[in-house]
Each structure stands twice: as structure tokens, then as C-alpha cells.
PDB file of C-alpha atoms in Angstrom:
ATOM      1  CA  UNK A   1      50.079  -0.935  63.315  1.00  0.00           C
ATOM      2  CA  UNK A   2      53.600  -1.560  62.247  1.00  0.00           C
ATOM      3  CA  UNK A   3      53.379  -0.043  58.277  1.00  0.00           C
ATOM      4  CA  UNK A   4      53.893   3.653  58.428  1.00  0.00           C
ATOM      5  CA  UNK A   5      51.195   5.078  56.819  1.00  0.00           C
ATOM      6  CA  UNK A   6      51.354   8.645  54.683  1.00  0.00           C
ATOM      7  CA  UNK A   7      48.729  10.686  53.212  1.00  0.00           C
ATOM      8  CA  UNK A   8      49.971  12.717  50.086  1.00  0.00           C
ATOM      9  CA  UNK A   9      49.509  16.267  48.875  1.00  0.00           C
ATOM     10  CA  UNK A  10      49.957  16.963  44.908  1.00  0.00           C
ATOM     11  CA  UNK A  11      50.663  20.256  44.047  1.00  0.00           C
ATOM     12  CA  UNK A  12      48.999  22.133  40.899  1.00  0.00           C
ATOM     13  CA  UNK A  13      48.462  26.344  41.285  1.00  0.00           C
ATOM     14  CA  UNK A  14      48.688  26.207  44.569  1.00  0.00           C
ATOM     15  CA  UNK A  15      45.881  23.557  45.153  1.00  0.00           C
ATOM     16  CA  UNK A  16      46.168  20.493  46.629  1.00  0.00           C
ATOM     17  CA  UNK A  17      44.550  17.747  43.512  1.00  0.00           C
ATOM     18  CA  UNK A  18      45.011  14.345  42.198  1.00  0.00           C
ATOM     19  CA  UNK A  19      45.743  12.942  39.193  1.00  0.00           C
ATOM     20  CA  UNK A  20      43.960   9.569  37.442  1.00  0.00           C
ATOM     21  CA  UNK A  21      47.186   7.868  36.130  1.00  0.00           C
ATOM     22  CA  UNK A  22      49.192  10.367  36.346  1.00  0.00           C
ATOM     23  CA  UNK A  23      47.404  12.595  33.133  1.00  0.00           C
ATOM     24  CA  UNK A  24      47.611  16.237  34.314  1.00  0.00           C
ATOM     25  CA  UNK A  25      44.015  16.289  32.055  1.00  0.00           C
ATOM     26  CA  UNK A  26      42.120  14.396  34.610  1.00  0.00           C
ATOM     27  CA  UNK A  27      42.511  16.206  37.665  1.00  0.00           C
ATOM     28  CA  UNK A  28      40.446  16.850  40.779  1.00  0.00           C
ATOM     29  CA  UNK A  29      40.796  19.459  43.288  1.00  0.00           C
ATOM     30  CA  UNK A  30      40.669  18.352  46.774  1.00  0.00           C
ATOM     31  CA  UNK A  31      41.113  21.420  48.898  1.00  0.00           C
ATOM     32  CA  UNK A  32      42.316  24.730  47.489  1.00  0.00           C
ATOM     33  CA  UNK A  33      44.627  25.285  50.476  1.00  0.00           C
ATOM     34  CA  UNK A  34      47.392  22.706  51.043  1.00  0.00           C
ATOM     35  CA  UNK A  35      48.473  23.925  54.355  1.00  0.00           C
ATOM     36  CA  UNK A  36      45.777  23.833  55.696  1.00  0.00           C
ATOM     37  CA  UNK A  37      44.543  20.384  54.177  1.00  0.00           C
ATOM     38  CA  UNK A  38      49.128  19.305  56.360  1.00  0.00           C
ATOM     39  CA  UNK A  39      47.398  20.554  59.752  1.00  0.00           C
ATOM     40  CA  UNK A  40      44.500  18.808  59.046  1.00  0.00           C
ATOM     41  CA  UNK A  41      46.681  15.580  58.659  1.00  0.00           C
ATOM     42  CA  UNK A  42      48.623  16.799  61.688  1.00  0.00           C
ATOM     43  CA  UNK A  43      45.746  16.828  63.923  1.00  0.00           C
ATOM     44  CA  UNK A  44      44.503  13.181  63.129  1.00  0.00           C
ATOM     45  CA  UNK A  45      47.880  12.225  64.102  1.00  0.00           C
ATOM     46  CA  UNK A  46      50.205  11.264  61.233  1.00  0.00           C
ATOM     47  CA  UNK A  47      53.690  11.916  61.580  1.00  0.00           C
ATOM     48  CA  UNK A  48      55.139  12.597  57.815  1.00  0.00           C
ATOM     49  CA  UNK A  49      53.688  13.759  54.680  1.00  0.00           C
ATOM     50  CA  UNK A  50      54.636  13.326  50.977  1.00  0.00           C
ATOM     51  CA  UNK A  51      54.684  16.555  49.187  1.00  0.00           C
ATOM     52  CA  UNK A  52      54.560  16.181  45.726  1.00  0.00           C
ATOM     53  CA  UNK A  53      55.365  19.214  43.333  1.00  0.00           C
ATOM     54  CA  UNK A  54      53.300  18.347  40.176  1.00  0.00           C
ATOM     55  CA  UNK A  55      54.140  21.991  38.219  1.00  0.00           C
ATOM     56  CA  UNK A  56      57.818  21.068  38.817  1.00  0.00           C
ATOM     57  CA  UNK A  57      57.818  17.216  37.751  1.00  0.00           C
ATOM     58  CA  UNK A  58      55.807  18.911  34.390  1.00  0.00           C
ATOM     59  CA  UNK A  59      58.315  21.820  34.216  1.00  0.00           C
ATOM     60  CA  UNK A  60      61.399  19.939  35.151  1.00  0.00           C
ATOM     61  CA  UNK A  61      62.713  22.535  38.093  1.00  0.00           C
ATOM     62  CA  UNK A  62      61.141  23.063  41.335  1.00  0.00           C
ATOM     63  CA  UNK A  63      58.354  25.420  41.592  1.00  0.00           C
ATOM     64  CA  UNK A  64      55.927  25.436  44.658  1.00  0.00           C
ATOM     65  CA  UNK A  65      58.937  25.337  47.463  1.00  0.00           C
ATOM     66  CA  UNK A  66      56.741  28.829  48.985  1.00  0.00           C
ATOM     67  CA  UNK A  67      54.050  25.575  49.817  1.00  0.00           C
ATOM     68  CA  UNK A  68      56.678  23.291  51.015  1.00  0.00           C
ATOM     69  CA  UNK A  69      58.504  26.289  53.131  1.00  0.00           C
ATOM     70  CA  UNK A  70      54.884  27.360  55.067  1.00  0.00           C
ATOM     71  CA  UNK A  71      53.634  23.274  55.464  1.00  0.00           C
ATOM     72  CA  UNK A  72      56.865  23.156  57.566  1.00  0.00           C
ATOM     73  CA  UNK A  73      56.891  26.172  59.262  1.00  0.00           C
ATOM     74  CA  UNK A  74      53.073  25.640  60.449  1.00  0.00           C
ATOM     75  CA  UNK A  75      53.499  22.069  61.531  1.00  0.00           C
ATOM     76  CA  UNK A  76      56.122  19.420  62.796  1.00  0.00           C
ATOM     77  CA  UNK A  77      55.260  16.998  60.166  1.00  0.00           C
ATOM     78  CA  UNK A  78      58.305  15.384  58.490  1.00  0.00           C
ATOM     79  CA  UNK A  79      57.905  15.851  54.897  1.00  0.00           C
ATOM     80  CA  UNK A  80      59.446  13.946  51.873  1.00  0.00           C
ATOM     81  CA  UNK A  81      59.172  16.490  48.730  1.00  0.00           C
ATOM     82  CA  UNK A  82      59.523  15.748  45.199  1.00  0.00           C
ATOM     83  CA  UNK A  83      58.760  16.715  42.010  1.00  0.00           C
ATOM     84  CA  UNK A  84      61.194  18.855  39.755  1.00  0.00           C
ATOM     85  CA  UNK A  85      64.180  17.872  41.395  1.00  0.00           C
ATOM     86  CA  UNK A  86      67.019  18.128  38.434  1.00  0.00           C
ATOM     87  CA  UNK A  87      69.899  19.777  39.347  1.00  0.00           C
ATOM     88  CA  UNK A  88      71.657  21.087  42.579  1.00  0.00           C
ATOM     89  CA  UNK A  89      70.112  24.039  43.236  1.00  0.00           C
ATOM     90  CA  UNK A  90      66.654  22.357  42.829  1.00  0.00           C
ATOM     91  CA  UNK A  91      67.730  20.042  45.838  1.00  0.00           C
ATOM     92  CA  UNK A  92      69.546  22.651  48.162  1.00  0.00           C
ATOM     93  CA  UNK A  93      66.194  24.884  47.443  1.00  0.00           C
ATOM     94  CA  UNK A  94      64.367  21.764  48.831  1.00  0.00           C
ATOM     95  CA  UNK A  95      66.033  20.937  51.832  1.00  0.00           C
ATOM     96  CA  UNK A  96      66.537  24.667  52.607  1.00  0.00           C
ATOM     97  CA  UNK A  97      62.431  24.865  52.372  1.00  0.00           C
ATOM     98  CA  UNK A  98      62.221  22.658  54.808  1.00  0.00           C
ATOM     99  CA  UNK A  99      62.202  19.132  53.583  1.00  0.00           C
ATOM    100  CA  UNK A 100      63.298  16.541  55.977  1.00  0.00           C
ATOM    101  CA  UNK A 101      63.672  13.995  52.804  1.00  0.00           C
ATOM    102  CA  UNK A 102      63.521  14.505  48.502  1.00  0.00           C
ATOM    103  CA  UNK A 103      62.325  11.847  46.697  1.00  0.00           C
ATOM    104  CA  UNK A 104      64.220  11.542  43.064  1.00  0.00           C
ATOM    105  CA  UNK A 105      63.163   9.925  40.201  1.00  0.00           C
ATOM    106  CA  UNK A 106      63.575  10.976  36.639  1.00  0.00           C
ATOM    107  CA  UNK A 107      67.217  11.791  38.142  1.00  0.00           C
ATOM    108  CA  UNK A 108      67.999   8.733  38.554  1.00  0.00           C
ATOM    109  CA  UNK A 109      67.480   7.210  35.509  1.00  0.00           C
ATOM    110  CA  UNK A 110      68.919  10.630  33.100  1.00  0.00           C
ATOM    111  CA  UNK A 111      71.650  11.262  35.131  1.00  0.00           C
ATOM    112  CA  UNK A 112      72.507   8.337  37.437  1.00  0.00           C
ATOM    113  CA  UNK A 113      76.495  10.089  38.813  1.00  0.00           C
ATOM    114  CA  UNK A 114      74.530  13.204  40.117  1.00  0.00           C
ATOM    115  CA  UNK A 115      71.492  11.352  42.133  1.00  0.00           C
ATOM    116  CA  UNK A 116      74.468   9.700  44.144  1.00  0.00           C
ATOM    117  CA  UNK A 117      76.554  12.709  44.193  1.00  0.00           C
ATOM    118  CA  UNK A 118      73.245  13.654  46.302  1.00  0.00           C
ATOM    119  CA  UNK A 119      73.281  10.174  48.238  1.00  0.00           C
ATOM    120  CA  UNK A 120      76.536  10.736  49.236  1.00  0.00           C
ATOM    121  CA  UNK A 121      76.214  14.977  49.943  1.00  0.00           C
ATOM    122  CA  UNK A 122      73.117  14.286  51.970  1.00  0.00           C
ATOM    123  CA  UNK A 123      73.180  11.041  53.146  1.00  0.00           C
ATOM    124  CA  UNK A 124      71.125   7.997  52.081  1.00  0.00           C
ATOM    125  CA  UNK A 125      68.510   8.776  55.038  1.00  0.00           C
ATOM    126  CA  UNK A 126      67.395  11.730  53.638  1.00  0.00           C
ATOM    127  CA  UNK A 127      66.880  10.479  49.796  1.00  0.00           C
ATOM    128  CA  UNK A 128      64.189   8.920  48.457  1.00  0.00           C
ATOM    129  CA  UNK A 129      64.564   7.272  44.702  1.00  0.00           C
ATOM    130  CA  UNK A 130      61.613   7.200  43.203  1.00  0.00           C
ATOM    131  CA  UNK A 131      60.969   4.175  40.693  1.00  0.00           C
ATOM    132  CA  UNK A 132      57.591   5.209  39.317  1.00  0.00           C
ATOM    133  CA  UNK A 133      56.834   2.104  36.872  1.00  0.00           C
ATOM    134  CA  UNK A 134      54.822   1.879  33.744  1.00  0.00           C
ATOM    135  CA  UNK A 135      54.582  -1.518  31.864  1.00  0.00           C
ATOM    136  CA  UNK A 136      57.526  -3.059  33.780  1.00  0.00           C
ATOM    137  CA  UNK A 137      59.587  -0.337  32.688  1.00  0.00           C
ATOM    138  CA  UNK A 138      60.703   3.221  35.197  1.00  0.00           C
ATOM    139  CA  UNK A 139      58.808   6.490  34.373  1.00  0.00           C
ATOM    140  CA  UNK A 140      60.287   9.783  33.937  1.00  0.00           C
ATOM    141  CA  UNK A 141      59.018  13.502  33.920  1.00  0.00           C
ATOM    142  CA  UNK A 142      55.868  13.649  35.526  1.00  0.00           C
ATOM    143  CA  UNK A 143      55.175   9.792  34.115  1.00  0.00           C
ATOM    144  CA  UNK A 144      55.155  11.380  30.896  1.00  0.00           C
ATOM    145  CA  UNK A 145      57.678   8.934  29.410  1.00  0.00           C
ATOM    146  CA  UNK A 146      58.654   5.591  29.516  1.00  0.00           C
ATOM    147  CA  UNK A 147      62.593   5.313  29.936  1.00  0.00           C
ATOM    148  CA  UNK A 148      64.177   1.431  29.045  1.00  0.00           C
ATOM    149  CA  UNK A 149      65.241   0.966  32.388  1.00  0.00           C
ATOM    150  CA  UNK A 150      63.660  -2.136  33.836  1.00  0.00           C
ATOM    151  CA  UNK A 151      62.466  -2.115  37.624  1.00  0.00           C
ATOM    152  CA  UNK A 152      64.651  -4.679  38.941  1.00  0.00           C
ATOM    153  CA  UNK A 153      67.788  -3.797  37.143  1.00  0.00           C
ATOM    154  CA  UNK A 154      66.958  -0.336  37.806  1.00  0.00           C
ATOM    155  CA  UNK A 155      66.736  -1.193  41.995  1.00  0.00           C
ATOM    156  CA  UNK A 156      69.468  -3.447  41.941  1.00  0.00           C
ATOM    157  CA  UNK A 157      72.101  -0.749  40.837  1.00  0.00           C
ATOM    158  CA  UNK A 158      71.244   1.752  43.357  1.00  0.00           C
ATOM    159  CA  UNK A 159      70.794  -0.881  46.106  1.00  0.00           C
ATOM    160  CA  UNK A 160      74.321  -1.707  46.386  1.00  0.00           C
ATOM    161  CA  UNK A 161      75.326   1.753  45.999  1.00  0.00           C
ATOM    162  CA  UNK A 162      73.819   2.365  49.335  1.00  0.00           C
ATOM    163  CA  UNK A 163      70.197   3.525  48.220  1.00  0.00           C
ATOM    164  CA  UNK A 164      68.263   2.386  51.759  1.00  0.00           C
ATOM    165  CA  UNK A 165      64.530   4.349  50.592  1.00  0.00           C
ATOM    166  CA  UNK A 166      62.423   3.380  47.751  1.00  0.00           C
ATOM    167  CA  UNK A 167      58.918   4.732  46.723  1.00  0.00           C
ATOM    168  CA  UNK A 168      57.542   2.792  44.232  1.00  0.00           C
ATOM    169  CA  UNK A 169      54.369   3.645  42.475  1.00  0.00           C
ATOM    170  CA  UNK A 170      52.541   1.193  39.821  1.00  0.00           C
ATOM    171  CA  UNK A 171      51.511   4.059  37.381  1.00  0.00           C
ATOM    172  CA  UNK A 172      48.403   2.624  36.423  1.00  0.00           C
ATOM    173  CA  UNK A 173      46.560   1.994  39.606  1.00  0.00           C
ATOM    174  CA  UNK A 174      47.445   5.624  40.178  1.00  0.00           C
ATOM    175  CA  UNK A 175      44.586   7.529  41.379  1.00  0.00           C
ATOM    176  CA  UNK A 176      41.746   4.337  40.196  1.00  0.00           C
ATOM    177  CA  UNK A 177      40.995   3.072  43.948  1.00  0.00           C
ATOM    178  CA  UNK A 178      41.861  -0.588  42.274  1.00  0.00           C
ATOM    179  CA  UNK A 179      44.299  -1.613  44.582  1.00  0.00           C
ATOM    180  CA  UNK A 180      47.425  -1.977  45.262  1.00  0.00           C
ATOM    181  CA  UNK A 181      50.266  -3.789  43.148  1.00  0.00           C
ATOM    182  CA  UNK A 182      51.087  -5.990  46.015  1.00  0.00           C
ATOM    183  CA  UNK A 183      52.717  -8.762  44.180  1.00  0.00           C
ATOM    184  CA  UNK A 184      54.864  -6.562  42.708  1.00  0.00           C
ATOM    185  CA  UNK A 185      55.979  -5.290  46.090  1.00  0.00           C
ATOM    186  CA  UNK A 186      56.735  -8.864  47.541  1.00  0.00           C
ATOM    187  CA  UNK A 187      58.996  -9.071  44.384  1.00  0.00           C
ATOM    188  CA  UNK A 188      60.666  -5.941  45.271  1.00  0.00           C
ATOM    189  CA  UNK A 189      61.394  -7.427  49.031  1.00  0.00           C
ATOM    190  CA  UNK A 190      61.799 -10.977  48.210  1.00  0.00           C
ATOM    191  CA  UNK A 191      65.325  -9.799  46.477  1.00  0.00           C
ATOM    192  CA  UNK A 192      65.683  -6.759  49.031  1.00  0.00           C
ATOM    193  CA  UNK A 193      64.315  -7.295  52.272  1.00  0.00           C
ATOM    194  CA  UNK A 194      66.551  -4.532  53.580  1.00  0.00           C
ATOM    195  CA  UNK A 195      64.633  -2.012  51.647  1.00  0.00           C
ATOM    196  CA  UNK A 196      62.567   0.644  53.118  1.00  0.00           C
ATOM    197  CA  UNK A 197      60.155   0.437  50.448  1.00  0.00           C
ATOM    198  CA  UNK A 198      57.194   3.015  50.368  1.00  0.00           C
ATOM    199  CA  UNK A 199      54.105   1.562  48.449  1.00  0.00           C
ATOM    200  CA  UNK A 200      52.381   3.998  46.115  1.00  0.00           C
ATOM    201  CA  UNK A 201      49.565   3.943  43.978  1.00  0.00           C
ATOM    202  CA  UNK A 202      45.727   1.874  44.013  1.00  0.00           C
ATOM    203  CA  UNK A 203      45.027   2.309  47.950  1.00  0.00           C
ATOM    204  CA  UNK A 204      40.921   2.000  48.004  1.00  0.00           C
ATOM    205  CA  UNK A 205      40.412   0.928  51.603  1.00  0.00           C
ATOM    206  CA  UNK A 206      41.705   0.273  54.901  1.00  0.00           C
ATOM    207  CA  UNK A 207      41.700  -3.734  53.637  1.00  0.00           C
ATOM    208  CA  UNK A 208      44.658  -2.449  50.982  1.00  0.00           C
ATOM    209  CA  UNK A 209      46.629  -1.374  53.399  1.00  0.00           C
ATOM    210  CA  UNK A 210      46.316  -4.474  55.921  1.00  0.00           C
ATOM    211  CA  UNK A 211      47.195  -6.752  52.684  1.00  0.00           C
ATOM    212  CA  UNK A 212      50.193  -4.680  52.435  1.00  0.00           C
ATOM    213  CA  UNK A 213      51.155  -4.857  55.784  1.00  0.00           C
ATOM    214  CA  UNK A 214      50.707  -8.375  55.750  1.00  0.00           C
ATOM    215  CA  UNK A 215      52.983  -8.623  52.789  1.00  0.00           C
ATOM    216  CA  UNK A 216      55.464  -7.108  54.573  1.00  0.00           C
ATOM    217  CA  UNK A 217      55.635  -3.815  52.979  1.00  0.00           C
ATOM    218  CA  UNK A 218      57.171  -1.058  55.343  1.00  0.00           C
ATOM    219  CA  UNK A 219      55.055   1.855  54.576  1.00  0.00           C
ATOM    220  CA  UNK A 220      52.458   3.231  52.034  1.00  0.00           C
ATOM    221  CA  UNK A 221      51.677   6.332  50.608  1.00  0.00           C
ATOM    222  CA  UNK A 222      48.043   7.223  49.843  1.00  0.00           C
ATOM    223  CA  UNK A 223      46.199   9.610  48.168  1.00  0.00           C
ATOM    224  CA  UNK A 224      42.745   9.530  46.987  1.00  0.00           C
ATOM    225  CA  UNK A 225      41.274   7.466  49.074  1.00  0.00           C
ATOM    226  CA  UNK A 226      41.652   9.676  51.969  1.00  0.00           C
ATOM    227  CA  UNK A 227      40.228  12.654  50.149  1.00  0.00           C
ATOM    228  CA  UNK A 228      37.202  10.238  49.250  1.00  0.00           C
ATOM    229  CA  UNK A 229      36.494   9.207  52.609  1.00  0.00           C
ATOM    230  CA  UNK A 230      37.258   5.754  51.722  1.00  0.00           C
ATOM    231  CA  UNK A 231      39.693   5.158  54.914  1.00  0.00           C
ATOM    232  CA  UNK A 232      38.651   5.115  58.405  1.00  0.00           C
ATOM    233  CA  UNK A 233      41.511   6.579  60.343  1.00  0.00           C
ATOM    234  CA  UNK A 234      39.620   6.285  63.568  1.00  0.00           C
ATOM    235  CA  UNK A 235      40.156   2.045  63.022  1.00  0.00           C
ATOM    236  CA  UNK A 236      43.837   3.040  62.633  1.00  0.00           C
ATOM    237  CA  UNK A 237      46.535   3.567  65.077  1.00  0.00           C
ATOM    238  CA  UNK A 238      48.137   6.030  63.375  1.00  0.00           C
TER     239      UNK A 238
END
């Protein structure tokens, strides 16, 4: 199995839920303990976790880093975080919790000289940019607004500045088990093959994440799916 596969924990009160589309109204709790719900994914053997901070993308600053700070003390799992990431202090409050990597998004698009003042502080290893996309166009805030980048454009620029990660997540197979927006992603590596690009959004079934494999897509993040018992992680060699 050469894509990397990572299960995801969102963030609301303390809880580990997800979200249909990203609408903070239509939301399902999955286990009321998140670190315990990281060992779990530990023990079947997956390496990294993505750690999303859902009360910080909807309040703009970072505010479960206590969850972050115990998911790496109690296991070796390399986590990306994001979620609320906006200014320096959000960032340095990540990585000092523990993050191995912070994914930025909203960043990115607002204030474009301070997500590379981060590239460049931390190294392009250890960001993430996240190009959540809505209707062809990037997503900001918790997907609660549409900005006027466009997702090529919007990749392009931060390619050749040296961006090397990418997780991109088609907003509405969010959280719908419809699949995943693999065309889009052979797009995305058709004009940057050197891309680590991180598939998000739509995983139903271990057949989603073959086709994405087979597309060439480097890793994929998933979700639902998992929580639903849809996957069979004892068919993959995680």
C-alpha cells in the first residue's frame, strides 16, 4: 500500500464529531473522548493523524491545543493540526502542543506574506496549506465563506514559493460517503506532480481509496467512513 492513509479527529467541546459539508448544524458525535478514540488509531497501526480544531476554525484562534497537547503526549502518532490558525502565537501554541505539522488555510488566502513568513520560520515540511474548495473557488473560516481565489491560481502561487504539502478537500462530498473528487485530484497532479497532495473529503469505502491510489494521489485523509465501519483496515496494510 503505497498512499498514506490518515484517519481524522474533528474537534467540538471536547468530542471527537463530524460535520455533513462542513455545517456545524449537522453534526454527529463519534466518541466523546478524542484521546482515547488517537490510541485507538495507534493500536491498528497508523502512523499520523489529522487533528482538526473545529471551535477554532469557527472562532478564528486556536482553542482545543489541551486535546492536541495530551493526543501527543499519550501516543507517538505524528499529528498535522489545524483549525484556528491566524496569527503567530496561534502557530507557536501549535507546534509547542505538540504538532509535528499545521495545516493553514483561511491564512493563506487573507493574509498570503504571513503563511510564508511561517513556510520560511518553520520550514515547508512542517506546513500544510489547506485549499478547502467550494464551487471551484478556496473556502475560508470553517468553510463558512467562499473567498474569489480560484484553486489552480490559488496552488500555483504557493507552489513556486516552495509550498511542498497540500490538503485539499472538495467541500461538498464532505462528510456524504459519495466519493471522492478524484478527477479533480489528477488535475491537481497533472500540473504538479511534485506535490504531496493529501485527498480529503467523500471516502465511503476501501474501493475510494484504491481509485485514489491508482490515480496517483499520495495520501488521503478520512473521516466518516471509519467511524461508520465502512473501511476494513484488516484488508489494509496500514
Amino acid at each position: 500500500m503505497n498512499i498514506e492513509l490518515i484517519p481524522a479527529i474533528d474537534i467540538i467541546e471536547g468530542k471527537c464529531v463530524r460535520l455533513t459539508q462542513g455545517d456545524y448544524t449537522r453534526k454527529k458525535v463519534y466518541n466523546e473522548d478524542p484521546i482515547a478514540q488517537a490510541q485507538e488509531f495507534e493500536q491498528l497501526g497508523f502512523k499520523r493523524l489529522h487533528l482538526v480544531d473545529l471551535d477554532g476554525a469557527k472562532s478564528r484562534h486556536i482553542v482545543n491545543d489541551a486535546v492536541l497537547r495530551a493526543i501527543t503526549a499519550r501516543t507517538r502518532l505524528v499529528v498535522d493540526f489545524g483549525g484556528g490558525i491566524k496569527t503567530d502565537d496561534d502557530i507557536a501554541k501549535a507546534f509547542d502542543a505538540g504538532a509535528s505539522m499545521v495545516t493553514a488555510g483561511s491564512i493563506a488566502v487573507t493574509q498570503p506574506e504571513l503563511f510564508m513568513k511561517w513556510v520560511q520560520r518553520y520550514g515547508a515540511e512542517r506546513m500544510i496549506l489547506g485549499a478547502d474548495v467550494r464551487n471551484g473557488n478556496v473556502s475560508i473560516h470553517g468553510w463558512k465563506e467562499d473567498s474569489s481565489e480560484k484553486l489552480i491560481p490559488f496552488l500555483n502561487k504557493y507552489v513556486k514559493a516552495g509550498v511542498k504539502n497540500v490538503l485539499c478537500t472538495e467541500i461538498s462530498r464532505d462528510g456524504t460517503l459519495e466519493g471522492p473528487a478524484t478527477e479533480l485530484y489528477k488535475q491537481i497532479l497533472q500540473q504538479y506532480p511534485e506535490l504531496y497532495l493529501i485527498a480529503s473529503g467523500g471516502i465511503s469505502c476501501n474501493q475510494d481509496i484504491t481509485e485514489l491510489e491508482q490515480a496517483g494521489v499520495p495520501a488521503v485523509v478520512f473521516g466518516k467512513a471509519w467511524y461508520e465501519g465502512r473501511i476494513d483496515f484488516k484488508k489494509r496494510n496500514v
